[in-house]
Amino acid sequence: MTAVALPQPFESDRLRLRPLQAEQDALPMLALLNDPGFLRFIGDRNVRSAQQARDYITQRVLHSYAVNGFGMYAIERRADGAWLGNAGLVRRDGLPGPDIGYALLSAHAGQGYAGEAARAVLQHARTVLGLHDLYGITTPGHTVSARILLGLGLQARGQVQLPGMPAPSQVFATDGAPPVA
């Protein structure tokens, strides 16, 4: 595979968001993709080995960097470098603009990291990437994730069945963003 130009890292008060790398992030990504919270609220990606995690990062994340100029980033705690999860922007079929996504290892949930990472992604999307029409999706009934998106200033737009998703998703969008068809 041709070398992909990696996006620049960015920070918030407590977090550093940096581009994911296949070798460096395979094991923590494997743990995240098999975390009970990820499986429940995001879905099973059928990644069960370090090699599958490297392939997942290469095929999904590095490909997104190359095609879109953005993707998911590793979330690291600035104080100690701990790998907490990932957050970033995803281009998703059925949405007219990028989707703000985030996921934390369960051990780091409930400490405000997901909201802080999502705010950093939103600010980065607007100030660095020049993106203003942004979306977010959640599993219906996932009140914690919905609260994060509403806290970013996104507005609930109802439910929609997105291509490739097993069930309808609750959709949120920034003010003025086109409706989801």
JSON list of C-alpha atoms in Angstrom, two decimals:
[
{"chain": "A", "resi": 1, "resn": "MET", "atom": "CA", "xyz": [0.00, 0.00, 0.00]},
{"chain": "A", "resi": 2, "resn": "THR", "atom": "CA", "xyz": [1.23, 3.49, -0.80]},
{"chain": "A", "resi": 3, "resn": "ALA", "atom": "CA", "xyz": [2.18, 5.61, 2.19]},
{"chain": "A", "resi": 4, "resn": "VAL", "atom": "CA", "xyz": [-0.73, 7.74, 3.35]},
{"chain": "A", "resi": 5, "resn": "ALA", "atom": "CA", "xyz": [-0.19, 11.32, 4.48]},
{"chain": "A", "resi": 6, "resn": "LEU", "atom": "CA", "xyz": [-1.34, 11.31, 8.06]},
{"chain": "A", "resi": 7, "resn": "PRO", "atom": "CA", "xyz": [-3.44, 14.18, 9.43]},
{"chain": "A", "resi": 8, "resn": "GLN", "atom": "CA", "xyz": [-1.92, 16.33, 12.14]},
{"chain": "A", "resi": 9, "resn": "PRO", "atom": "CA", "xyz": [-2.65, 15.51, 15.79]},
{"chain": "A", "resi": 10, "resn": "PHE", "atom": "CA", "xyz": [-4.62, 17.97, 17.90]},
{"chain": "A", "resi": 11, "resn": "GLU", "atom": "CA", "xyz": [-5.29, 18.42, 21.61]},
{"chain": "A", "resi": 12, "resn": "SER", "atom": "CA", "xyz": [-7.85, 19.41, 24.18]},
{"chain": "A", "resi": 13, "resn": "ASP", "atom": "CA", "xyz": [-7.29, 20.16, 27.86]},
{"chain": "A", "resi": 14, "resn": "ARG", "atom": "CA", "xyz": [-6.75, 16.53, 28.89]},
{"chain": "A", "resi": 15, "resn": "LEU", "atom": "CA", "xyz": [-6.50, 14.67, 25.59]},
{"chain": "A", "resi": 16, "resn": "ARG", "atom": "CA", "xyz": [-4.31, 14.27, 22.55]},
{"chain": "A", "resi": 17, "resn": "LEU", "atom": "CA", "xyz": [-5.96, 12.99, 19.38]},
{"chain": "A", "resi": 18, "resn": "ARG", "atom": "CA", "xyz": [-3.48, 11.57, 16.90]},
{"chain": "A", "resi": 19, "resn": "PRO", "atom": "CA", "xyz": [-3.76, 9.58, 13.68]},
{"chain": "A", "resi": 20, "resn": "LEU", "atom": "CA", "xyz": [-4.11, 5.85, 14.17]},
{"chain": "A", "resi": 21, "resn": "GLN", "atom": "CA", "xyz": [-1.26, 3.66, 12.92]},
{"chain": "A", "resi": 22, "resn": "ALA", "atom": "CA", "xyz": [-1.66, -0.01, 12.07]},
{"chain": "A", "resi": 23, "resn": "GLU", "atom": "CA", "xyz": [1.33, -1.38, 13.97]},
{"chain": "A", "resi": 24, "resn": "GLN", "atom": "CA", "xyz": [1.29, 0.93, 16.96]},
{"chain": "A", "resi": 25, "resn": "ASP", "atom": "CA", "xyz": [-2.46, 0.78, 17.59]},
{"chain": "A", "resi": 26, "resn": "ALA", "atom": "CA", "xyz": [-3.39, -2.80, 16.65]},
{"chain": "A", "resi": 27, "resn": "LEU", "atom": "CA", "xyz": [-3.61, -4.19, 20.19]},
{"chain": "A", "resi": 28, "resn": "PRO", "atom": "CA", "xyz": [-5.52, -1.30, 21.78]},
{"chain": "A", "resi": 29, "resn": "MET", "atom": "CA", "xyz": [-7.84, -1.21, 18.75]},
{"chain": "A", "resi": 30, "resn": "LEU", "atom": "CA", "xyz": [-8.43, -4.95, 19.11]},
{"chain": "A", "resi": 31, "resn": "ALA", "atom": "CA", "xyz": [-9.42, -4.35, 22.74]},
{"chain": "A", "resi": 32, "resn": "LEU", "atom": "CA", "xyz": [-11.73, -1.46, 21.78]},
{"chain": "A", "resi": 33, "resn": "LEU", "atom": "CA", "xyz": [-13.47, -3.35, 18.96]},
{"chain": "A", "resi": 34, "resn": "ASN", "atom": "CA", "xyz": [-14.22, -6.20, 21.38]},
{"chain": "A", "resi": 35, "resn": "ASP", "atom": "CA", "xyz": [-15.14, -4.04, 24.39]},
{"chain": "A", "resi": 36, "resn": "PRO", "atom": "CA", "xyz": [-18.66, -4.82, 25.67]},
{"chain": "A", "resi": 37, "resn": "GLY", "atom": "CA", "xyz": [-19.77, -1.19, 25.25]},
{"chain": "A", "resi": 38, "resn": "PHE", "atom": "CA", "xyz": [-18.50, -1.05, 21.67]},
{"chain": "A", "resi": 39, "resn": "LEU", "atom": "CA", "xyz": [-20.21, -4.32, 20.80]},
{"chain": "A", "resi": 40, "resn": "ARG", "atom": "CA", "xyz": [-23.49, -3.19, 22.38]},
{"chain": "A", "resi": 41, "resn": "PHE", "atom": "CA", "xyz": [-23.75, 0.34, 21.01]},
{"chain": "A", "resi": 42, "resn": "ILE", "atom": "CA", "xyz": [-21.67, 0.32, 17.81]},
{"chain": "A", "resi": 43, "resn": "GLY", "atom": "CA", "xyz": [-21.56, -3.29, 16.66]},
{"chain": "A", "resi": 44, "resn": "ASP", "atom": "CA", "xyz": [-19.38, -6.30, 16.11]},
{"chain": "A", "resi": 45, "resn": "ARG", "atom": "CA", "xyz": [-16.68, -5.65, 13.50]},
{"chain": "A", "resi": 46, "resn": "ASN", "atom": "CA", "xyz": [-15.56, -9.32, 13.64]},
{"chain": "A", "resi": 47, "resn": "VAL", "atom": "CA", "xyz": [-11.99, -8.35, 14.50]},
{"chain": "A", "resi": 48, "resn": "ARG", "atom": "CA", "xyz": [-10.50, -11.06, 16.72]},
{"chain": "A", "resi": 49, "resn": "SER", "atom": "CA", "xyz": [-6.73, -10.91, 16.23]},
{"chain": "A", "resi": 50, "resn": "ALA", "atom": "CA", "xyz": [-3.94, -8.35, 16.15]},
{"chain": "A", "resi": 51, "resn": "GLN", "atom": "CA", "xyz": [-3.54, -8.94, 12.40]},
{"chain": "A", "resi": 52, "resn": "GLN", "atom": "CA", "xyz": [-7.24, -8.31, 11.82]},
{"chain": "A", "resi": 53, "resn": "ALA", "atom": "CA", "xyz": [-6.94, -5.11, 13.87]},
{"chain": "A", "resi": 54, "resn": "ARG", "atom": "CA", "xyz": [-3.98, -3.97, 11.73]},
{"chain": "A", "resi": 55, "resn": "ASP", "atom": "CA", "xyz": [-6.02, -4.74, 8.60]},
{"chain": "A", "resi": 56, "resn": "TYR", "atom": "CA", "xyz": [-9.03, -2.87, 10.04]},
{"chain": "A", "resi": 57, "resn": "ILE", "atom": "CA", "xyz": [-6.92, 0.23, 10.68]},
{"chain": "A", "resi": 58, "resn": "THR", "atom": "CA", "xyz": [-5.32, 0.02, 7.23]},
{"chain": "A", "resi": 59, "resn": "GLN", "atom": "CA", "xyz": [-8.50, -0.66, 5.28]},
{"chain": "A", "resi": 60, "resn": "ARG", "atom": "CA", "xyz": [-10.87, 1.64, 7.14]},
{"chain": "A", "resi": 61, "resn": "VAL", "atom": "CA", "xyz": [-8.91, 4.37, 8.91]},
{"chain": "A", "resi": 62, "resn": "LEU", "atom": "CA", "xyz": [-5.85, 4.89, 6.69]},
{"chain": "A", "resi": 63, "resn": "HIS", "atom": "CA", "xyz": [-8.09, 4.59, 3.63]},
{"chain": "A", "resi": 64, "resn": "SER", "atom": "CA", "xyz": [-10.32, 7.35, 5.04]},
{"chain": "A", "resi": 65, "resn": "TYR", "atom": "CA", "xyz": [-7.29, 9.59, 5.62]},
{"chain": "A", "resi": 66, "resn": "ALA", "atom": "CA", "xyz": [-6.26, 9.07, 1.98]},
{"chain": "A", "resi": 67, "resn": "VAL", "atom": "CA", "xyz": [-9.73, 9.53, 0.46]},
{"chain": "A", "resi": 68, "resn": "ASN", "atom": "CA", "xyz": [-11.31, 12.11, 2.79]},
{"chain": "A", "resi": 69, "resn": "GLY", "atom": "CA", "xyz": [-8.41, 13.82, 4.53]},
{"chain": "A", "resi": 70, "resn": "PHE", "atom": "CA", "xyz": [-9.86, 12.79, 7.89]},
{"chain": "A", "resi": 71, "resn": "GLY", "atom": "CA", "xyz": [-10.86, 9.71, 9.85]},
{"chain": "A", "resi": 72, "resn": "MET", "atom": "CA", "xyz": [-10.71, 8.34, 13.36]},
{"chain": "A", "resi": 73, "resn": "TYR", "atom": "CA", "xyz": [-7.93, 9.31, 15.76]},
{"chain": "A", "resi": 74, "resn": "ALA", "atom": "CA", "xyz": [-6.47, 7.56, 18.79]},
{"chain": "A", "resi": 75, "resn": "ILE", "atom": "CA", "xyz": [-7.49, 9.30, 22.02]},
{"chain": "A", "resi": 76, "resn": "GLU", "atom": "CA", "xyz": [-4.59, 9.51, 24.46]},
{"chain": "A", "resi": 77, "resn": "ARG", "atom": "CA", "xyz": [-4.63, 11.06, 27.90]},
{"chain": "A", "resi": 78, "resn": "ARG", "atom": "CA", "xyz": [-2.05, 13.85, 27.90]},
{"chain": "A", "resi": 79, "resn": "ALA", "atom": "CA", "xyz": [-1.07, 13.28, 31.54]},
{"chain": "A", "resi": 80, "resn": "ASP", "atom": "CA", "xyz": [0.26, 9.75, 31.02]},
{"chain": "A", "resi": 81, "resn": "GLY", "atom": "CA", "xyz": [-0.20, 8.78, 27.35]},
{"chain": "A", "resi": 82, "resn": "ALA", "atom": "CA", "xyz": [-2.84, 6.15, 28.17]},
{"chain": "A", "resi": 83, "resn": "TRP", "atom": "CA", "xyz": [-4.78, 4.92, 25.10]},
{"chain": "A", "resi": 84, "resn": "LEU", "atom": "CA", "xyz": [-8.46, 5.59, 25.91]},
{"chain": "A", "resi": 85, "resn": "GLY", "atom": "CA", "xyz": [-10.31, 4.93, 22.64]},
{"chain": "A", "resi": 86, "resn": "ASN", "atom": "CA", "xyz": [-10.87, 6.69, 19.36]},
{"chain": "A", "resi": 87, "resn": "ALA", "atom": "CA", "xyz": [-12.76, 9.68, 17.99]},
{"chain": "A", "resi": 88, "resn": "GLY", "atom": "CA", "xyz": [-12.96, 11.45, 14.67]},
{"chain": "A", "resi": 89, "resn": "LEU", "atom": "CA", "xyz": [-14.95, 11.86, 11.50]},
{"chain": "A", "resi": 90, "resn": "VAL", "atom": "CA", "xyz": [-16.46, 9.11, 9.38]},
{"chain": "A", "resi": 91, "resn": "ARG", "atom": "CA", "xyz": [-17.89, 9.34, 5.86]},
{"chain": "A", "resi": 92, "resn": "ARG", "atom": "CA", "xyz": [-20.99, 7.15, 6.03]},
{"chain": "A", "resi": 93, "resn": "ASP", "atom": "CA", "xyz": [-23.32, 6.12, 3.20]},
{"chain": "A", "resi": 94, "resn": "GLY", "atom": "CA", "xyz": [-26.72, 7.73, 3.69]},
{"chain": "A", "resi": 95, "resn": "LEU", "atom": "CA", "xyz": [-25.45, 10.87, 5.45]},
{"chain": "A", "resi": 96, "resn": "PRO", "atom": "CA", "xyz": [-24.88, 14.08, 3.47]},
{"chain": "A", "resi": 97, "resn": "GLY", "atom": "CA", "xyz": [-21.81, 15.01, 5.54]},
{"chain": "A", "resi": 98, "resn": "PRO", "atom": "CA", "xyz": [-19.22, 13.58, 7.93]},
{"chain": "A", "resi": 99, "resn": "ASP", "atom": "CA", "xyz": [-20.33, 11.86, 11.11]},
{"chain": "A", "resi": 100, "resn": "ILE", "atom": "CA", "xyz": [-18.64, 12.63, 14.46]},
{"chain": "A", "resi": 101, "resn": "GLY", "atom": "CA", "xyz": [-17.80, 9.29, 16.02]},
{"chain": "A", "resi": 102, "resn": "TYR", "atom": "CA", "xyz": [-16.24, 8.28, 19.32]},
{"chain": "A", "resi": 103, "resn": "ALA", "atom": "CA", "xyz": [-15.75, 5.16, 21.40]},
{"chain": "A", "resi": 104, "resn": "LEU", "atom": "CA", "xyz": [-13.94, 4.57, 24.67]},
{"chain": "A", "resi": 105, "resn": "LEU", "atom": "CA", "xyz": [-12.69, 1.48, 26.39]},
{"chain": "A", "resi": 106, "resn": "SER", "atom": "CA", "xyz": [-15.18, 0.80, 29.21]},
{"chain": "A", "resi": 107, "resn": "ALA", "atom": "CA", "xyz": [-12.48, 1.36, 31.84]},
{"chain": "A", "resi": 108, "resn": "HIS", "atom": "CA", "xyz": [-12.36, 5.05, 30.79]},
{"chain": "A", "resi": 109, "resn": "ALA", "atom": "CA", "xyz": [-16.09, 5.71, 30.41]},
{"chain": "A", "resi": 110, "resn": "GLY", "atom": "CA", "xyz": [-17.91, 8.12, 32.70]},
{"chain": "A", "resi": 111, "resn": "GLN", "atom": "CA", "xyz": [-15.01, 10.57, 33.07]},
{"chain": "A", "resi": 112, "resn": "GLY", "atom": "CA", "xyz": [-16.02, 13.09, 30.40]},
{"chain": "A", "resi": 113, "resn": "TYR", "atom": "CA", "xyz": [-13.41, 11.91, 27.89]},
{"chain": "A", "resi": 114, "resn": "ALA", "atom": "CA", "xyz": [-15.90, 11.07, 25.10]},
{"chain": "A", "resi": 115, "resn": "GLY", "atom": "CA", "xyz": [-17.50, 14.51, 25.26]},
{"chain": "A", "resi": 116, "resn": "GLU", "atom": "CA", "xyz": [-14.14, 16.25, 25.42]},
{"chain": "A", "resi": 117, "resn": "ALA", "atom": "CA", "xyz": [-12.84, 14.26, 22.45]},
{"chain": "A", "resi": 118, "resn": "ALA", "atom": "CA", "xyz": [-16.03, 14.92, 20.45]},
{"chain": "A", "resi": 119, "resn": "ARG", "atom": "CA", "xyz": [-15.75, 18.67, 21.16]},
{"chain": "A", "resi": 120, "resn": "ALA", "atom": "CA", "xyz": [-12.13, 18.62, 19.97]},
{"chain": "A", "resi": 121, "resn": "VAL", "atom": "CA", "xyz": [-13.18, 16.78, 16.79]},
{"chain": "A", "resi": 122, "resn": "LEU", "atom": "CA", "xyz": [-15.97, 19.30, 16.14]},
{"chain": "A", "resi": 123, "resn": "GLN", "atom": "CA", "xyz": [-13.61, 22.25, 16.63]},
{"chain": "A", "resi": 124, "resn": "HIS", "atom": "CA", "xyz": [-10.95, 20.62, 14.42]},
{"chain": "A", "resi": 125, "resn": "ALA", "atom": "CA", "xyz": [-13.53, 19.87, 11.72]},
{"chain": "A", "resi": 126, "resn": "ARG", "atom": "CA", "xyz": [-14.65, 23.48, 11.64]},
{"chain": "A", "resi": 127, "resn": "THR", "atom": "CA", "xyz": [-11.40, 25.39, 12.11]},
{"chain": "A", "resi": 128, "resn": "VAL", "atom": "CA", "xyz": [-8.87, 23.17, 10.34]},
{"chain": "A", "resi": 129, "resn": "LEU", "atom": "CA", "xyz": [-10.93, 21.19, 7.83]},
{"chain": "A", "resi": 130, "resn": "GLY", "atom": "CA", "xyz": [-13.53, 23.89, 7.10]},
{"chain": "A", "resi": 131, "resn": "LEU", "atom": "CA", "xyz": [-16.45, 21.50, 7.62]},
{"chain": "A", "resi": 132, "resn": "HIS", "atom": "CA", "xyz": [-19.67, 22.91, 9.03]},
{"chain": "A", "resi": 133, "resn": "ASP", "atom": "CA", "xyz": [-22.40, 20.40, 8.13]},
{"chain": "A", "resi": 134, "resn": "LEU", "atom": "CA", "xyz": [-21.71, 17.59, 10.57]},
{"chain": "A", "resi": 135, "resn": "TYR", "atom": "CA", "xyz": [-23.77, 14.66, 11.78]},
{"chain": "A", "resi": 136, "resn": "GLY", "atom": "CA", "xyz": [-23.77, 12.15, 14.58]},
{"chain": "A", "resi": 137, "resn": "ILE", "atom": "CA", "xyz": [-25.58, 8.85, 14.96]},
{"chain": "A", "resi": 138, "resn": "THR", "atom": "CA", "xyz": [-26.43, 6.72, 17.94]},
{"chain": "A", "resi": 139, "resn": "THR", "atom": "CA", "xyz": [-28.26, 3.54, 18.70]},
{"chain": "A", "resi": 140, "resn": "PRO", "atom": "CA", "xyz": [-31.81, 4.60, 19.67]},
{"chain": "A", "resi": 141, "resn": "GLY", "atom": "CA", "xyz": [-31.98, 4.74, 23.44]},
{"chain": "A", "resi": 142, "resn": "HIS", "atom": "CA", "xyz": [-28.24, 5.34, 23.92]},
{"chain": "A", "resi": 143, "resn": "THR", "atom": "CA", "xyz": [-28.87, 8.38, 26.12]},
{"chain": "A", "resi": 144, "resn": "VAL", "atom": "CA", "xyz": [-25.21, 9.00, 27.05]},
{"chain": "A", "resi": 145, "resn": "SER", "atom": "CA", "xyz": [-24.15, 9.32, 23.42]},
{"chain": "A", "resi": 146, "resn": "ALA", "atom": "CA", "xyz": [-27.22, 11.40, 22.57]},
{"chain": "A", "resi": 147, "resn": "ARG", "atom": "CA", "xyz": [-26.41, 13.75, 25.46]},
{"chain": "A", "resi": 148, "resn": "ILE", "atom": "CA", "xyz": [-22.86, 14.20, 24.12]},
{"chain": "A", "resi": 149, "resn": "LEU", "atom": "CA", "xyz": [-24.10, 15.09, 20.64]},
{"chain": "A", "resi": 150, "resn": "LEU", "atom": "CA", "xyz": [-26.72, 17.48, 21.99]},
{"chain": "A", "resi": 151, "resn": "GLY", "atom": "CA", "xyz": [-24.00, 19.05, 24.17]},
{"chain": "A", "resi": 152, "resn": "LEU", "atom": "CA", "xyz": [-22.01, 19.76, 21.01]},
{"chain": "A", "resi": 153, "resn": "GLY", "atom": "CA", "xyz": [-24.96, 21.76, 19.71]},
{"chain": "A", "resi": 154, "resn": "LEU", "atom": "CA", "xyz": [-26.19, 19.12, 17.28]},
{"chain": "A", "resi": 155, "resn": "GLN", "atom": "CA", "xyz": [-29.95, 18.76, 16.98]},
{"chain": "A", "resi": 156, "resn": "ALA", "atom": "CA", "xyz": [-31.96, 15.53, 16.99]},
{"chain": "A", "resi": 157, "resn": "ARG", "atom": "CA", "xyz": [-33.27, 14.79, 13.49]},
{"chain": "A", "resi": 158, "resn": "GLY", "atom": "CA", "xyz": [-35.20, 11.57, 14.10]},
{"chain": "A", "resi": 159, "resn": "GLN", "atom": "CA", "xyz": [-34.36, 8.04, 13.07]},
{"chain": "A", "resi": 160, "resn": "VAL", "atom": "CA", "xyz": [-33.14, 6.72, 9.74]},
{"chain": "A", "resi": 161, "resn": "GLN", "atom": "CA", "xyz": [-32.15, 3.36, 8.33]},
{"chain": "A", "resi": 162, "resn": "LEU", "atom": "CA", "xyz": [-28.65, 3.88, 6.94]},
{"chain": "A", "resi": 163, "resn": "PRO", "atom": "CA", "xyz": [-27.26, 1.53, 4.29]},
{"chain": "A", "resi": 164, "resn": "GLY", "atom": "CA", "xyz": [-25.30, -1.34, 5.79]},
{"chain": "A", "resi": 165, "resn": "MET", "atom": "CA", "xyz": [-26.59, -0.75, 9.31]},
{"chain": "A", "resi": 166, "resn": "PRO", "atom": "CA", "xyz": [-28.56, -3.59, 10.93]},
{"chain": "A", "resi": 167, "resn": "ALA", "atom": "CA", "xyz": [-31.10, -1.31, 12.62]},
{"chain": "A", "resi": 168, "resn": "PRO", "atom": "CA", "xyz": [-32.28, 2.31, 12.44]},
{"chain": "A", "resi": 169, "resn": "SER", "atom": "CA", "xyz": [-30.02, 4.99, 13.93]},
{"chain": "A", "resi": 170, "resn": "GLN", "atom": "CA", "xyz": [-30.93, 8.15, 15.80]},
{"chain": "A", "resi": 171, "resn": "VAL", "atom": "CA", "xyz": [-29.52, 11.05, 13.73]},
{"chain": "A", "resi": 172, "resn": "PHE", "atom": "CA", "xyz": [-28.22, 14.39, 14.98]},
{"chain": "A", "resi": 173, "resn": "ALA", "atom": "CA", "xyz": [-26.92, 17.29, 12.88]},
{"chain": "A", "resi": 174, "resn": "THR", "atom": "CA", "xyz": [-25.46, 20.76, 13.18]},
{"chain": "A", "resi": 175, "resn": "ASP", "atom": "CA", "xyz": [-27.78, 23.68, 12.60]},
{"chain": "A", "resi": 176, "resn": "GLY", "atom": "CA", "xyz": [-28.34, 24.25, 8.90]},
{"chain": "A", "resi": 177, "resn": "ALA", "atom": "CA", "xyz": [-27.05, 20.82, 7.83]},
{"chain": "A", "resi": 178, "resn": "PRO", "atom": "CA", "xyz": [-29.11, 19.25, 5.03]},
{"chain": "A", "resi": 179, "resn": "PRO", "atom": "CA", "xyz": [-31.74, 16.74, 6.12]},
{"chain": "A", "resi": 180, "resn": "VAL", "atom": "CA", "xyz": [-31.00, 13.02, 5.88]},
{"chain": "A", "resi": 181, "resn": "ALA", "atom": "CA", "xyz": [-33.13, 11.50, 3.13]}
]
